[in-house]
Amino acid sequence: MIDKQLNSEVRELVTSMGLSGDPAAGRNLPVVDDPVVQLGMKLFFSKALGGDMDVACVSCHHPVLGGGDNLSLPVGVDAEIEDLLGPGRFHSMAGEHFDGGPTVPRNAPSTFNIGLWDQVLFHDGRVESLGKTPGVNGDDNRGIRTPDVRFGEADPKAGDNLTVAQARFPVTSPEEMKDFGLMAGTTNAEVRAFLAQRIGGYGTPPGGALLPNEWLFEFQTAFNAVGGSAEELITFENITKAIAAYEQSQVFVETPWKAYVQGDSSAISNSAKRGALVFFRSVDEGGADCASCHSGDFFTDEQFHVVAMPQIGRGKGDGVYGDEDFGRFRETGDEQDRYAFRTPTLLNTTATGPWGHAGAYTTLENAVRHHLNPQAALDGYDWTQLDATIQAANMLENTQLAINTLLQNRAEGLPSLQDVDLNNQQFDDLMAFLATLTDPCIADRACIGQWIPDAEDTNPDGLRVEAIDENSNPL
Ligand code: HEC
Ligand code: HEC
């Protein structure tokens, strides 16, 4: 039964916040059956883009795993079993770089709805639109800053939008894709050129020619350029263009919440409606003020805040022991940004765990509870939730430093996360609300399968990831 009083309170709030329910409205994003998207899908799944040909984009961003990898911290190159994704994926112990644990220091965010970001990509925003025009994913001709150039400058090679600019970087990261073998010692520009040559079947890239190599036909078809040469068509720019188009086609916004906002009052439960009030209302009004950061139809302000989620894993080389991660501070050098990370979207968040920039929370409940009182969350943090291979040294101490920064920011009166008291009912309602932010397509194998190559799709280099889980079941 619809509680009319409750329903009208939520509707009033929705109106006052100016929500439309649809963060994709008015955007120009490709559809999955676009030929360039189809090419991008094949590239996204191909290990040819891994320096030593053992890892692909999809190894950490699989559609069945919520567009991520279902791990706290990813395992990229030199996995024990290359095509095993998610829990059970470990580094091989062979070689000087590996001790079995994950070498990538941050949680892999979802590629879902990537085309809806307008300001920054990455946890620290190091790919950044200088124009920040709403609705265009950075495609406003005002420049995109990337890690190849200094903070605040436009990278002349960034490409047209944030998604394509981001796609230039995973292949240059030794731990993620570049590896320590064939491409060792090369610059970012060289890795990209060599990978284009490898895919294109021209030049003399390290590792020699791919066999088979049917990519030229695929590029000619996708870019509608019959007779075009590999040197012209198979450039790193076109590779990233296709990959970005594939990622941008992953628009998953058909949520029960959207249906509700757009008029269907029975689309979400009374509990979820009460949860919406908790989510949107300020602390003074009895809410938890989540929307002060997780704002708008995309549930993020794309800004950076110190919330001090546990710092686990190897870190980014920051701090006394080198196993801290200073987050946004690494880019801006601004003291206020120390330990600040980008506000994640909450669309599909039920499916994109583990949560936090280092994946410290293995349940959504605890990721949410953390916000209510970070110190209590750290004091009660269950370290056994982490896989034993994750480096444990200094985690408690490092996280305490982040919490101290949060407390100091509060004391100085800077806008900061506040402690909030919620009773059990309110907390359960809040969780029920968050569950309405997930698009059912992503849990439906037939629906999500449109973004996964199948037996009917060509496998141009025989290097496609045929993803399996730890029980050897296909994903
Ligand atoms: C070894 C795992 C791994 C591989 C392989 C990998 N990624 Fe990622 N990806 C990550 C991690 C970790 C981050 C976050 C890094 C950070 O914020 O510092 C990330 C971030 C991203 C983002 C930004 C998401 C956001 O919300 O800001 C996109 C898009 C992305 N990757 C796409 C790709 C593409 C395209 C490829 C292949 C060219 C790729 N990834 C390969 C682990 C991986
Ligand atoms: C002060 C800004 C702020 C407020 C208020 C806030 N959050 Fe967050 N939230 C963040 C930031 C920043 C992160 C990322 C932290 C990190 O990566 O370590 C985050 C992470 C999350 C995550 C994990 C998402 C992921 O993909 O890892 C969830 C879930 C979440 N918040 C829900 C909530 C809820 C529910 C509330 C209200 C109780 C709330 N947040 C209030 C800023 C905020």
Coordinates of C-alpha atoms and ligand atoms in Angstrom, one line a residue:
M1 CA 0.0 0.0 0.0
I2 CA 1.3 3.4 -0.9
D3 CA 1.6 5.7 2.1
K4 CA 0.3 8.9 0.6
Q5 CA 1.8 11.2 3.2
L6 CA 5.2 9.7 2.9
N7 CA 4.9 9.6 -0.9
S8 CA 4.2 13.3 -1.1
E9 CA 7.1 14.1 1.3
V10 CA 9.5 12.3 -1.0
R11 CA 8.0 13.9 -4.1
E12 CA 8.4 17.4 -2.6
L13 CA 12.0 16.6 -1.9
V14 CA 12.6 15.4 -5.4
T15 CA 11.1 18.5 -6.8
S16 CA 13.0 20.8 -4.5
M17 CA 16.2 19.1 -5.5
G18 CA 15.4 19.4 -9.2
L19 CA 15.9 15.7 -9.9
S20 CA 14.7 14.3 -13.3
G21 CA 15.6 10.7 -12.4
D22 CA 17.6 10.3 -15.6
P23 CA 21.3 11.3 -15.5
A24 CA 21.7 10.2 -19.1
A25 CA 19.0 12.6 -20.5
G26 CA 20.2 14.7 -23.4
R27 CA 23.6 13.0 -23.7
N28 CA 25.0 11.8 -27.0
L29 CA 26.2 8.3 -26.1
P30 CA 26.7 5.4 -28.5
V31 CA 24.5 2.3 -28.5
V32 CA 25.8 -1.2 -28.1
D33 CA 25.2 -2.4 -31.6
D34 CA 27.2 0.5 -33.1
P35 CA 30.0 -1.0 -35.2
V36 CA 32.7 1.1 -33.4
V37 CA 31.3 -0.1 -30.1
Q38 CA 31.5 -3.7 -31.3
L39 CA 35.1 -3.2 -32.3
G40 CA 35.8 -1.6 -28.9
M41 CA 34.3 -4.6 -27.2
K42 CA 36.7 -6.9 -28.9
L43 CA 39.7 -4.7 -28.1
F44 CA 38.5 -4.4 -24.4
F45 CA 38.6 -8.2 -24.2
S46 CA 41.9 -8.7 -26.0
K47 CA 45.1 -9.5 -24.2
A48 CA 47.0 -8.1 -27.1
L49 CA 46.9 -4.8 -25.3
G50 CA 48.8 -6.2 -22.4
G51 CA 52.5 -5.7 -22.7
D52 CA 53.2 -9.4 -22.3
M53 CA 49.8 -10.4 -23.7
D54 CA 48.4 -11.8 -20.5
V55 CA 45.9 -9.2 -19.4
A56 CA 43.1 -7.1 -21.0
C57 CA 40.9 -4.2 -19.9
V58 CA 38.2 -6.7 -19.1
S59 CA 40.4 -8.5 -16.6
C60 CA 39.6 -5.8 -14.1
H61 CA 36.3 -4.4 -15.6
H62 CA 34.0 -7.3 -16.4
P63 CA 30.3 -6.6 -17.1
V64 CA 29.2 -9.6 -15.0
L65 CA 31.3 -8.2 -12.1
G66 CA 29.5 -4.9 -12.1
G67 CA 32.0 -3.4 -14.5
G68 CA 34.8 -4.0 -12.0
D69 CA 36.6 -7.2 -10.7
N70 CA 34.9 -8.0 -7.4
L71 CA 38.2 -7.7 -5.6
S72 CA 39.3 -5.2 -3.1
L73 CA 42.5 -4.6 -5.0
P74 CA 43.1 -5.8 -8.6
V75 CA 45.5 -8.3 -9.9
G76 CA 46.6 -7.3 -13.4
V77 CA 49.7 -8.7 -15.1
D78 CA 51.1 -12.2 -14.4
A79 CA 48.1 -13.7 -12.8
E80 CA 48.4 -17.4 -11.9
I81 CA 45.4 -18.1 -14.1
E82 CA 45.1 -15.4 -16.8
D83 CA 41.4 -15.7 -17.5
L84 CA 40.2 -16.3 -13.9
L85 CA 38.5 -13.1 -12.8
G86 CA 37.2 -12.1 -9.4
P87 CA 37.9 -13.9 -6.1
G88 CA 40.6 -16.6 -6.6
R89 CA 42.6 -14.4 -9.0
F90 CA 46.2 -14.2 -7.6
H91 CA 49.5 -13.1 -8.8
S92 CA 51.9 -15.8 -9.8
M93 CA 54.7 -16.1 -7.3
A94 CA 57.3 -16.4 -10.0
G95 CA 59.5 -13.4 -10.7
E96 CA 61.0 -10.7 -8.6
H97 CA 57.9 -8.4 -8.8
F98 CA 55.5 -10.8 -7.1
D99 CA 54.6 -12.2 -3.8
G100 CA 51.2 -13.4 -4.6
G101 CA 49.4 -10.3 -3.4
P102 CA 47.7 -7.6 -5.5
T103 CA 50.2 -5.0 -6.8
V104 CA 47.6 -2.4 -7.9
P105 CA 47.0 0.0 -5.0
R106 CA 43.5 1.1 -5.7
N107 CA 40.1 -0.5 -6.2
A108 CA 38.9 -0.8 -9.8
P109 CA 35.9 1.5 -10.3
S110 CA 33.1 0.4 -12.5
T111 CA 33.1 1.3 -16.2
F112 CA 29.3 1.4 -16.1
N113 CA 27.9 4.9 -16.8
I114 CA 31.4 6.2 -17.5
G115 CA 29.9 8.6 -20.1
L116 CA 28.0 10.4 -17.3
W117 CA 31.0 11.9 -15.7
D118 CA 31.6 15.5 -16.7
Q119 CA 34.5 16.6 -14.5
V120 CA 37.0 14.0 -13.5
L121 CA 37.9 10.3 -13.8
F122 CA 40.0 8.2 -11.4
H123 CA 39.7 8.2 -7.6
D124 CA 42.0 11.3 -7.5
G125 CA 40.6 13.0 -10.6
R126 CA 43.9 12.9 -12.5
V127 CA 42.1 12.9 -15.8
E128 CA 40.2 16.1 -15.6
S129 CA 38.0 18.2 -17.9
L130 CA 39.2 21.8 -17.8
G131 CA 35.8 23.1 -19.0
K132 CA 33.6 20.8 -16.9
T133 CA 30.6 21.5 -19.1
P134 CA 27.6 19.5 -17.8
G135 CA 26.3 16.7 -20.0
V136 CA 29.2 16.2 -22.4
N137 CA 31.8 13.9 -20.7
G138 CA 34.5 16.4 -21.2
D139 CA 33.8 16.9 -24.9
D140 CA 33.7 20.7 -24.9
N141 CA 36.9 21.6 -26.7
R142 CA 38.3 23.3 -23.6
G143 CA 40.9 20.7 -23.0
I144 CA 41.5 17.6 -20.8
R145 CA 44.3 17.3 -18.3
T146 CA 45.9 13.9 -18.0
P147 CA 48.9 12.5 -16.0
D148 CA 51.1 13.0 -19.2
V149 CA 51.0 16.8 -18.5
R150 CA 51.2 19.1 -15.5
F151 CA 48.2 19.8 -13.3
G152 CA 45.8 22.3 -14.8
E153 CA 47.2 22.0 -18.3
A154 CA 45.5 20.5 -21.4
D155 CA 47.0 17.3 -22.8
P156 CA 47.1 18.0 -26.6
K157 CA 46.8 14.2 -27.2
A158 CA 44.0 13.5 -24.7
G159 CA 41.3 13.0 -27.4
D160 CA 37.7 14.3 -27.4
N161 CA 36.3 13.2 -24.1
L162 CA 37.2 12.0 -20.6
T163 CA 36.6 8.3 -21.5
V164 CA 39.0 8.3 -24.4
A165 CA 41.6 10.3 -22.5
Q166 CA 41.5 7.7 -19.6
A167 CA 41.9 4.8 -22.0
R168 CA 45.4 6.0 -22.9
F169 CA 46.7 5.1 -19.4
P170 CA 46.1 1.5 -18.3
V171 CA 48.4 0.2 -21.0
T172 CA 51.2 2.3 -19.5
S173 CA 50.9 1.0 -16.0
P174 CA 53.4 -1.9 -15.4
E175 CA 51.2 -3.5 -12.7
E176 CA 48.0 -3.1 -14.6
M177 CA 48.9 -4.0 -18.2
K178 CA 52.3 -3.0 -19.4
D179 CA 54.2 -5.7 -17.4
F180 CA 57.9 -5.9 -16.9
G181 CA 58.9 -7.9 -20.0
L182 CA 58.5 -7.0 -23.6
M183 CA 57.7 -3.3 -23.1
A184 CA 60.0 -2.7 -20.1
G185 CA 61.9 0.6 -20.3
T186 CA 59.6 2.2 -22.9
T187 CA 58.0 5.6 -22.5
N188 CA 54.2 6.0 -22.5
A189 CA 54.3 7.2 -26.1
E190 CA 56.4 4.2 -27.1
V191 CA 54.1 1.7 -25.5
R192 CA 51.1 3.2 -27.2
A193 CA 52.9 3.2 -30.6
F194 CA 54.1 -0.4 -30.2
L195 CA 50.7 -1.6 -29.2
A196 CA 49.2 0.0 -32.3
Q197 CA 51.8 -1.7 -34.4
R198 CA 51.2 -5.0 -32.8
I199 CA 47.4 -4.8 -33.4
G200 CA 48.0 -3.3 -36.8
G201 CA 50.5 -5.8 -37.9
Y202 CA 53.1 -3.2 -39.1
G203 CA 56.4 -1.9 -37.8
T204 CA 58.6 -4.0 -35.5
P205 CA 57.0 -4.1 -32.1
P206 CA 58.6 -6.0 -29.3
G207 CA 57.3 -9.6 -29.2
G208 CA 56.9 -9.8 -33.0
A209 CA 53.7 -10.3 -35.0
L210 CA 50.3 -11.5 -33.7
L211 CA 49.2 -14.7 -35.3
P212 CA 46.4 -14.8 -36.3
N213 CA 45.7 -11.1 -36.9
E214 CA 42.4 -10.2 -38.5
W215 CA 42.2 -6.7 -36.9
L216 CA 42.5 -4.8 -40.2
F217 CA 39.2 -6.2 -41.4
E218 CA 37.6 -5.3 -38.1
F219 CA 38.8 -1.7 -38.2
Q220 CA 37.8 -1.2 -41.9
T221 CA 34.3 -2.4 -41.0
A222 CA 33.9 -0.4 -37.9
F223 CA 35.3 2.9 -39.3
N224 CA 33.6 2.3 -42.6
A225 CA 36.9 2.5 -44.5
V226 CA 37.1 -0.5 -46.9
G227 CA 40.6 -0.5 -48.4
G228 CA 42.1 1.7 -45.6
S229 CA 45.6 0.7 -44.6
A230 CA 46.6 -0.6 -41.2
E231 CA 49.0 2.3 -40.7
E232 CA 46.1 4.8 -41.3
L233 CA 43.3 2.9 -39.4
I234 CA 45.0 1.1 -36.6
T235 CA 46.4 4.0 -34.7
F236 CA 46.4 4.2 -30.9
E237 CA 43.9 7.0 -31.2
N238 CA 41.5 4.8 -33.1
I239 CA 42.1 1.9 -30.6
T240 CA 41.1 4.2 -27.7
K241 CA 38.3 5.7 -29.6
A242 CA 36.7 2.3 -30.1
I243 CA 37.4 1.2 -26.5
A244 CA 35.9 4.4 -25.2
A245 CA 32.8 4.1 -27.3
Y246 CA 32.3 0.5 -25.9
E247 CA 32.6 1.8 -22.4
Q248 CA 30.3 4.8 -23.0
S249 CA 27.6 2.4 -24.4
Q250 CA 27.4 0.9 -20.9
V251 CA 24.5 3.1 -19.8
F252 CA 22.7 1.4 -16.9
V253 CA 20.3 3.9 -15.5
E254 CA 16.9 2.2 -15.8
T255 CA 16.5 1.9 -12.0
P256 CA 13.4 1.6 -9.8
W257 CA 14.3 5.0 -8.4
K258 CA 14.2 6.5 -12.0
A259 CA 10.8 5.0 -12.5
Y260 CA 9.6 6.4 -9.2
V261 CA 10.9 9.9 -9.9
Q262 CA 9.3 9.8 -13.3
G263 CA 5.9 9.1 -11.9
D264 CA 5.4 5.5 -10.8
S265 CA 4.7 5.8 -7.1
S266 CA 4.6 2.0 -6.7
A267 CA 8.1 1.5 -8.2
I268 CA 9.8 1.6 -4.8
S269 CA 8.7 0.4 -1.4
N270 CA 7.6 2.5 1.6
S271 CA 10.9 1.5 3.3
A272 CA 12.9 2.8 0.3
K273 CA 10.9 6.0 0.4
R274 CA 11.7 6.5 4.1
G275 CA 15.3 5.8 3.1
A276 CA 15.2 8.5 0.5
L277 CA 14.2 11.0 3.2
V278 CA 17.2 9.8 5.3
F279 CA 19.5 10.1 2.3
F280 CA 18.4 13.6 1.1
R281 CA 17.6 15.3 4.3
S282 CA 20.2 17.3 6.3
V283 CA 21.3 16.2 9.7
D284 CA 19.3 19.0 11.3
E285 CA 16.2 17.7 9.6
G286 CA 16.8 14.2 10.9
G287 CA 18.5 12.9 7.8
A288 CA 22.1 11.7 7.0
D289 CA 22.8 14.4 4.5
C290 CA 24.2 11.9 2.0
A291 CA 23.1 14.1 -0.9
S292 CA 25.4 16.9 0.1
C293 CA 28.1 14.9 -1.7
H294 CA 26.2 12.1 -3.5
S295 CA 24.1 14.8 -5.3
G296 CA 22.0 15.0 -8.3
D297 CA 20.7 12.3 -10.6
F298 CA 24.1 10.7 -10.9
F299 CA 24.5 10.7 -7.1
T300 CA 27.9 12.5 -7.1
D301 CA 29.2 16.0 -6.9
E302 CA 32.4 14.9 -8.7
Q303 CA 34.3 16.7 -5.9
F304 CA 36.9 15.4 -3.4
H305 CA 36.2 14.8 0.3
V306 CA 38.0 13.2 3.2
V307 CA 35.9 10.3 4.5
A308 CA 38.9 8.3 5.7
M309 CA 37.9 4.8 4.5
P310 CA 40.6 2.3 5.6
Q311 CA 43.8 2.5 3.7
I312 CA 44.8 -1.1 2.8
G313 CA 47.2 -2.5 0.3
R314 CA 50.5 -1.2 -0.9
G315 CA 49.5 2.5 -1.2
K316 CA 50.7 5.0 -3.7
G317 CA 54.2 5.5 -2.3
D318 CA 53.1 8.4 0.0
G319 CA 53.8 9.0 3.7
V320 CA 56.6 7.9 6.0
Y321 CA 56.5 4.2 5.0
G322 CA 55.4 4.8 1.4
D323 CA 52.2 2.8 1.8
E324 CA 49.8 5.7 2.2
D325 CA 47.7 7.2 -0.5
F326 CA 47.2 11.0 -0.3
G327 CA 44.4 10.9 -2.9
R328 CA 43.6 14.3 -4.5
F329 CA 46.6 15.9 -2.7
R330 CA 48.9 14.0 -5.1
E331 CA 47.5 16.1 -8.0
T332 CA 46.8 19.5 -6.4
G333 CA 49.4 19.6 -3.6
D334 CA 46.7 21.5 -1.7
E335 CA 46.7 20.6 2.0
Q336 CA 42.9 20.4 2.1
D337 CA 43.0 17.6 -0.4
R338 CA 45.2 15.3 1.6
Y339 CA 43.3 11.9 1.9
A340 CA 40.5 13.3 -0.2
F341 CA 39.0 11.0 -2.8
R342 CA 36.3 11.6 -5.5
T343 CA 32.7 11.0 -4.5
P344 CA 31.6 7.8 -6.3
T345 CA 28.3 7.6 -8.0
L346 CA 25.8 5.4 -6.1
L347 CA 24.1 4.1 -9.3
N348 CA 24.5 0.3 -9.3
T349 CA 26.5 0.5 -6.1
T350 CA 24.9 -2.7 -4.8
A351 CA 26.9 -4.5 -7.6
T352 CA 30.2 -2.6 -7.5
G353 CA 31.9 -3.8 -4.4
P354 CA 34.2 -4.1 -2.6
W355 CA 33.8 -0.4 -1.7
G356 CA 36.1 2.5 -1.0
H357 CA 39.2 3.7 -3.0
A358 CA 41.2 0.7 -1.7
G359 CA 38.2 -1.7 -1.5
A360 CA 38.5 -2.0 2.3
Y361 CA 34.8 -2.7 2.8
T362 CA 33.5 -6.0 1.5
T363 CA 29.9 -5.2 2.4
L364 CA 27.8 -2.3 1.3
E365 CA 26.3 -2.0 4.8
N366 CA 29.7 -1.4 6.3
A367 CA 30.7 1.1 3.6
V368 CA 27.6 3.1 4.5
R369 CA 28.0 2.7 8.2
H370 CA 31.6 4.0 7.9
H371 CA 30.2 7.4 7.0
L372 CA 28.1 7.7 10.2
N373 CA 31.2 7.6 12.4
P374 CA 34.6 6.9 10.7
Q375 CA 36.4 6.5 14.1
A376 CA 34.0 3.9 15.4
A377 CA 34.2 2.2 12.0
L378 CA 38.0 1.9 12.1
D379 CA 37.9 0.8 15.8
G380 CA 35.5 -1.9 14.9
Y381 CA 37.0 -2.8 11.5
D382 CA 37.1 -6.5 10.9
W383 CA 40.6 -7.1 9.3
T384 CA 39.7 -10.7 8.6
Q385 CA 37.4 -9.6 5.7
L386 CA 40.6 -8.9 3.7
D387 CA 42.3 -11.6 1.7
A388 CA 45.4 -12.7 3.5
T389 CA 47.6 -11.7 0.5
I390 CA 46.8 -8.0 1.0
Q391 CA 49.7 -6.3 2.7
A392 CA 48.6 -5.5 6.3
A393 CA 51.5 -3.4 7.5
N394 CA 50.6 0.1 8.9
M395 CA 47.0 -0.1 7.8
L396 CA 45.6 0.9 11.2
E397 CA 48.1 3.7 11.7
N398 CA 47.7 5.1 8.1
T399 CA 43.9 5.1 8.4
Q400 CA 44.1 6.9 11.7
L401 CA 46.1 9.7 10.0
A402 CA 43.3 10.1 7.5
I403 CA 40.7 10.2 10.3
N404 CA 42.8 12.8 12.2
T405 CA 42.8 15.0 9.1
L406 CA 39.0 14.7 8.9
L407 CA 38.7 15.7 12.6
Q408 CA 41.0 18.6 12.1
N409 CA 39.1 19.8 9.0
R410 CA 35.9 19.7 11.1
A411 CA 37.5 21.6 13.9
E412 CA 38.6 24.3 11.4
G413 CA 35.1 24.6 10.2
L414 CA 35.8 23.2 6.7
P415 CA 32.8 21.5 5.1
S416 CA 33.2 17.9 6.2
L417 CA 31.5 14.6 6.7
Q418 CA 29.6 14.8 10.0
D419 CA 28.9 12.0 12.5
V420 CA 25.2 10.9 12.3
D421 CA 23.1 8.8 14.6
L422 CA 20.6 6.6 12.8
N423 CA 18.4 4.0 14.5
N424 CA 18.2 0.5 13.0
Q425 CA 15.0 1.2 11.2
Q426 CA 16.5 4.3 9.5
F427 CA 19.6 2.4 8.5
D428 CA 17.6 -0.4 7.0
D429 CA 15.4 2.1 5.1
L430 CA 18.6 3.8 3.8
M431 CA 19.9 0.4 2.5
A432 CA 16.5 -0.2 0.9
F433 CA 16.8 3.1 -0.9
L434 CA 20.3 2.4 -2.1
A435 CA 19.0 -0.9 -3.6
T436 CA 16.6 1.1 -5.8
L437 CA 19.6 2.7 -7.6
T438 CA 20.5 -0.5 -9.4
D439 CA 19.5 -1.2 -13.0
P440 CA 18.1 -4.8 -13.2
C441 CA 19.8 -5.3 -16.6
I442 CA 23.2 -5.7 -14.9
A443 CA 22.1 -8.8 -13.0
D444 CA 20.3 -10.3 -16.0
R445 CA 22.9 -12.4 -18.0
A446 CA 20.9 -12.1 -21.2
C447 CA 20.7 -8.3 -20.9
I448 CA 24.3 -7.7 -19.8
G449 CA 25.5 -10.4 -22.3
Q450 CA 25.1 -7.7 -25.0
W451 CA 28.4 -6.3 -23.7
I452 CA 30.2 -9.6 -23.7
P453 CA 31.6 -11.3 -26.9
D454 CA 30.1 -14.7 -27.6
A455 CA 30.7 -17.6 -30.0
E456 CA 29.2 -15.6 -32.9
D457 CA 31.7 -12.8 -32.4
T458 CA 35.0 -13.0 -34.2
N459 CA 38.2 -13.3 -32.1
P460 CA 40.6 -11.4 -34.3
D461 CA 43.9 -12.4 -32.6
G462 CA 42.9 -15.5 -30.6
L463 CA 43.8 -13.5 -27.4
R464 CA 40.3 -12.9 -26.1
V465 CA 39.8 -13.3 -22.3
E466 CA 37.4 -16.2 -21.9
A467 CA 36.5 -15.3 -18.4
I468 CA 35.9 -17.9 -15.7
D469 CA 35.3 -17.7 -12.0
E470 CA 37.2 -19.6 -9.3
N471 CA 35.0 -22.7 -9.9
S472 CA 35.9 -22.6 -13.6
N473 CA 32.3 -21.5 -14.6
P474 CA 32.2 -19.1 -17.5
L475 CA 31.2 -15.5 -16.5
Ligands
HEC1 C1 44.8 -4.5 -13.3 C2 43.4 -4.0 -13.3 C3 43.0 -3.0 -14.4 C4 43.1 -3.1 -15.7 C5 43.7 -4.3 -16.5 C6 42.5 -2.0 -16.3 N1 42.0 -1.2 -15.3 FE1 40.8 0.4 -15.5 N2 41.1 0.8 -13.5 C7 41.7 0.0 -12.6 C8 41.9 0.7 -11.4 C9 42.6 0.2 -10.1 C10 41.4 2.0 -11.6 C11 41.4 3.2 -10.6 C12 42.8 3.8 -10.6 C13 42.9 5.1 -9.8 O1 41.9 5.8 -9.6 O2 44.0 5.5 -9.5 C14 40.9 2.0 -12.9 C15 40.2 3.1 -13.5 C16 39.5 3.0 -14.7 C17 38.6 4.0 -15.2 C18 38.1 5.2 -14.5 C19 36.8 5.0 -13.8 C20 36.3 6.1 -13.0 O3 35.2 6.0 -12.4 O4 37.0 7.2 -12.9 C21 38.2 3.6 -16.5 C22 37.2 4.2 -17.4 C23 39.0 2.4 -16.8 N3 39.8 2.1 -15.7 C24 39.0 1.7 -18.0 C25 40.0 0.8 -18.3 C26 40.4 0.4 -19.7 C27 39.8 1.0 -20.9 C28 41.3 -0.5 -19.6 C29 42.1 -1.2 -20.7 C30 42.8 -0.3 -21.6 C31 41.5 -0.7 -18.2 N4 40.7 0.1 -17.4 C32 42.4 -1.7 -17.6 C33 42.1 -1.3 -12.8 C34 42.4 -1.8 -14.1
HEC2 C1 31.3 14.5 2.8 C2 30.9 13.9 1.5 C3 30.1 12.6 1.6 C4 28.9 12.3 2.3 C5 28.1 13.3 3.2 C6 28.6 11.0 2.1 N1 29.5 10.4 1.3 FE1 29.6 8.5 0.6 N2 31.4 8.7 -0.1 C7 32.1 9.9 -0.2 C8 33.4 9.7 -0.7 C9 34.5 10.8 -1.0 C10 33.5 8.3 -1.0 C11 34.7 7.6 -1.5 C12 35.7 7.2 -0.4 C13 36.9 6.4 -0.8 O1 37.0 6.2 -2.0 O2 37.7 6.1 0.0 C14 32.2 7.8 -0.6 C15 31.9 6.4 -0.7 C16 30.6 5.9 -0.6 C17 30.2 4.6 -0.9 C18 31.1 3.5 -1.5 C19 31.0 3.6 -3.0 C20 32.0 2.9 -3.8 O3 31.8 2.7 -5.0 O4 33.1 2.5 -3.3 C21 28.9 4.4 -0.5 C22 28.0 3.2 -0.7 C23 28.5 5.7 0.0 N3 29.6 6.6 0.0 C24 27.2 6.0 0.5 C25 26.9 7.1 1.2 C26 25.7 7.3 2.0 C27 24.6 6.3 2.1 C28 25.8 8.5 2.7 C29 24.9 9.0 3.7 C30 24.8 8.2 4.9 C31 27.1 9.1 2.2 N4 27.7 8.2 1.4 C32 27.5 10.3 2.6 C33 31.6 11.2 0.2 C34 30.5 11.3 1.0

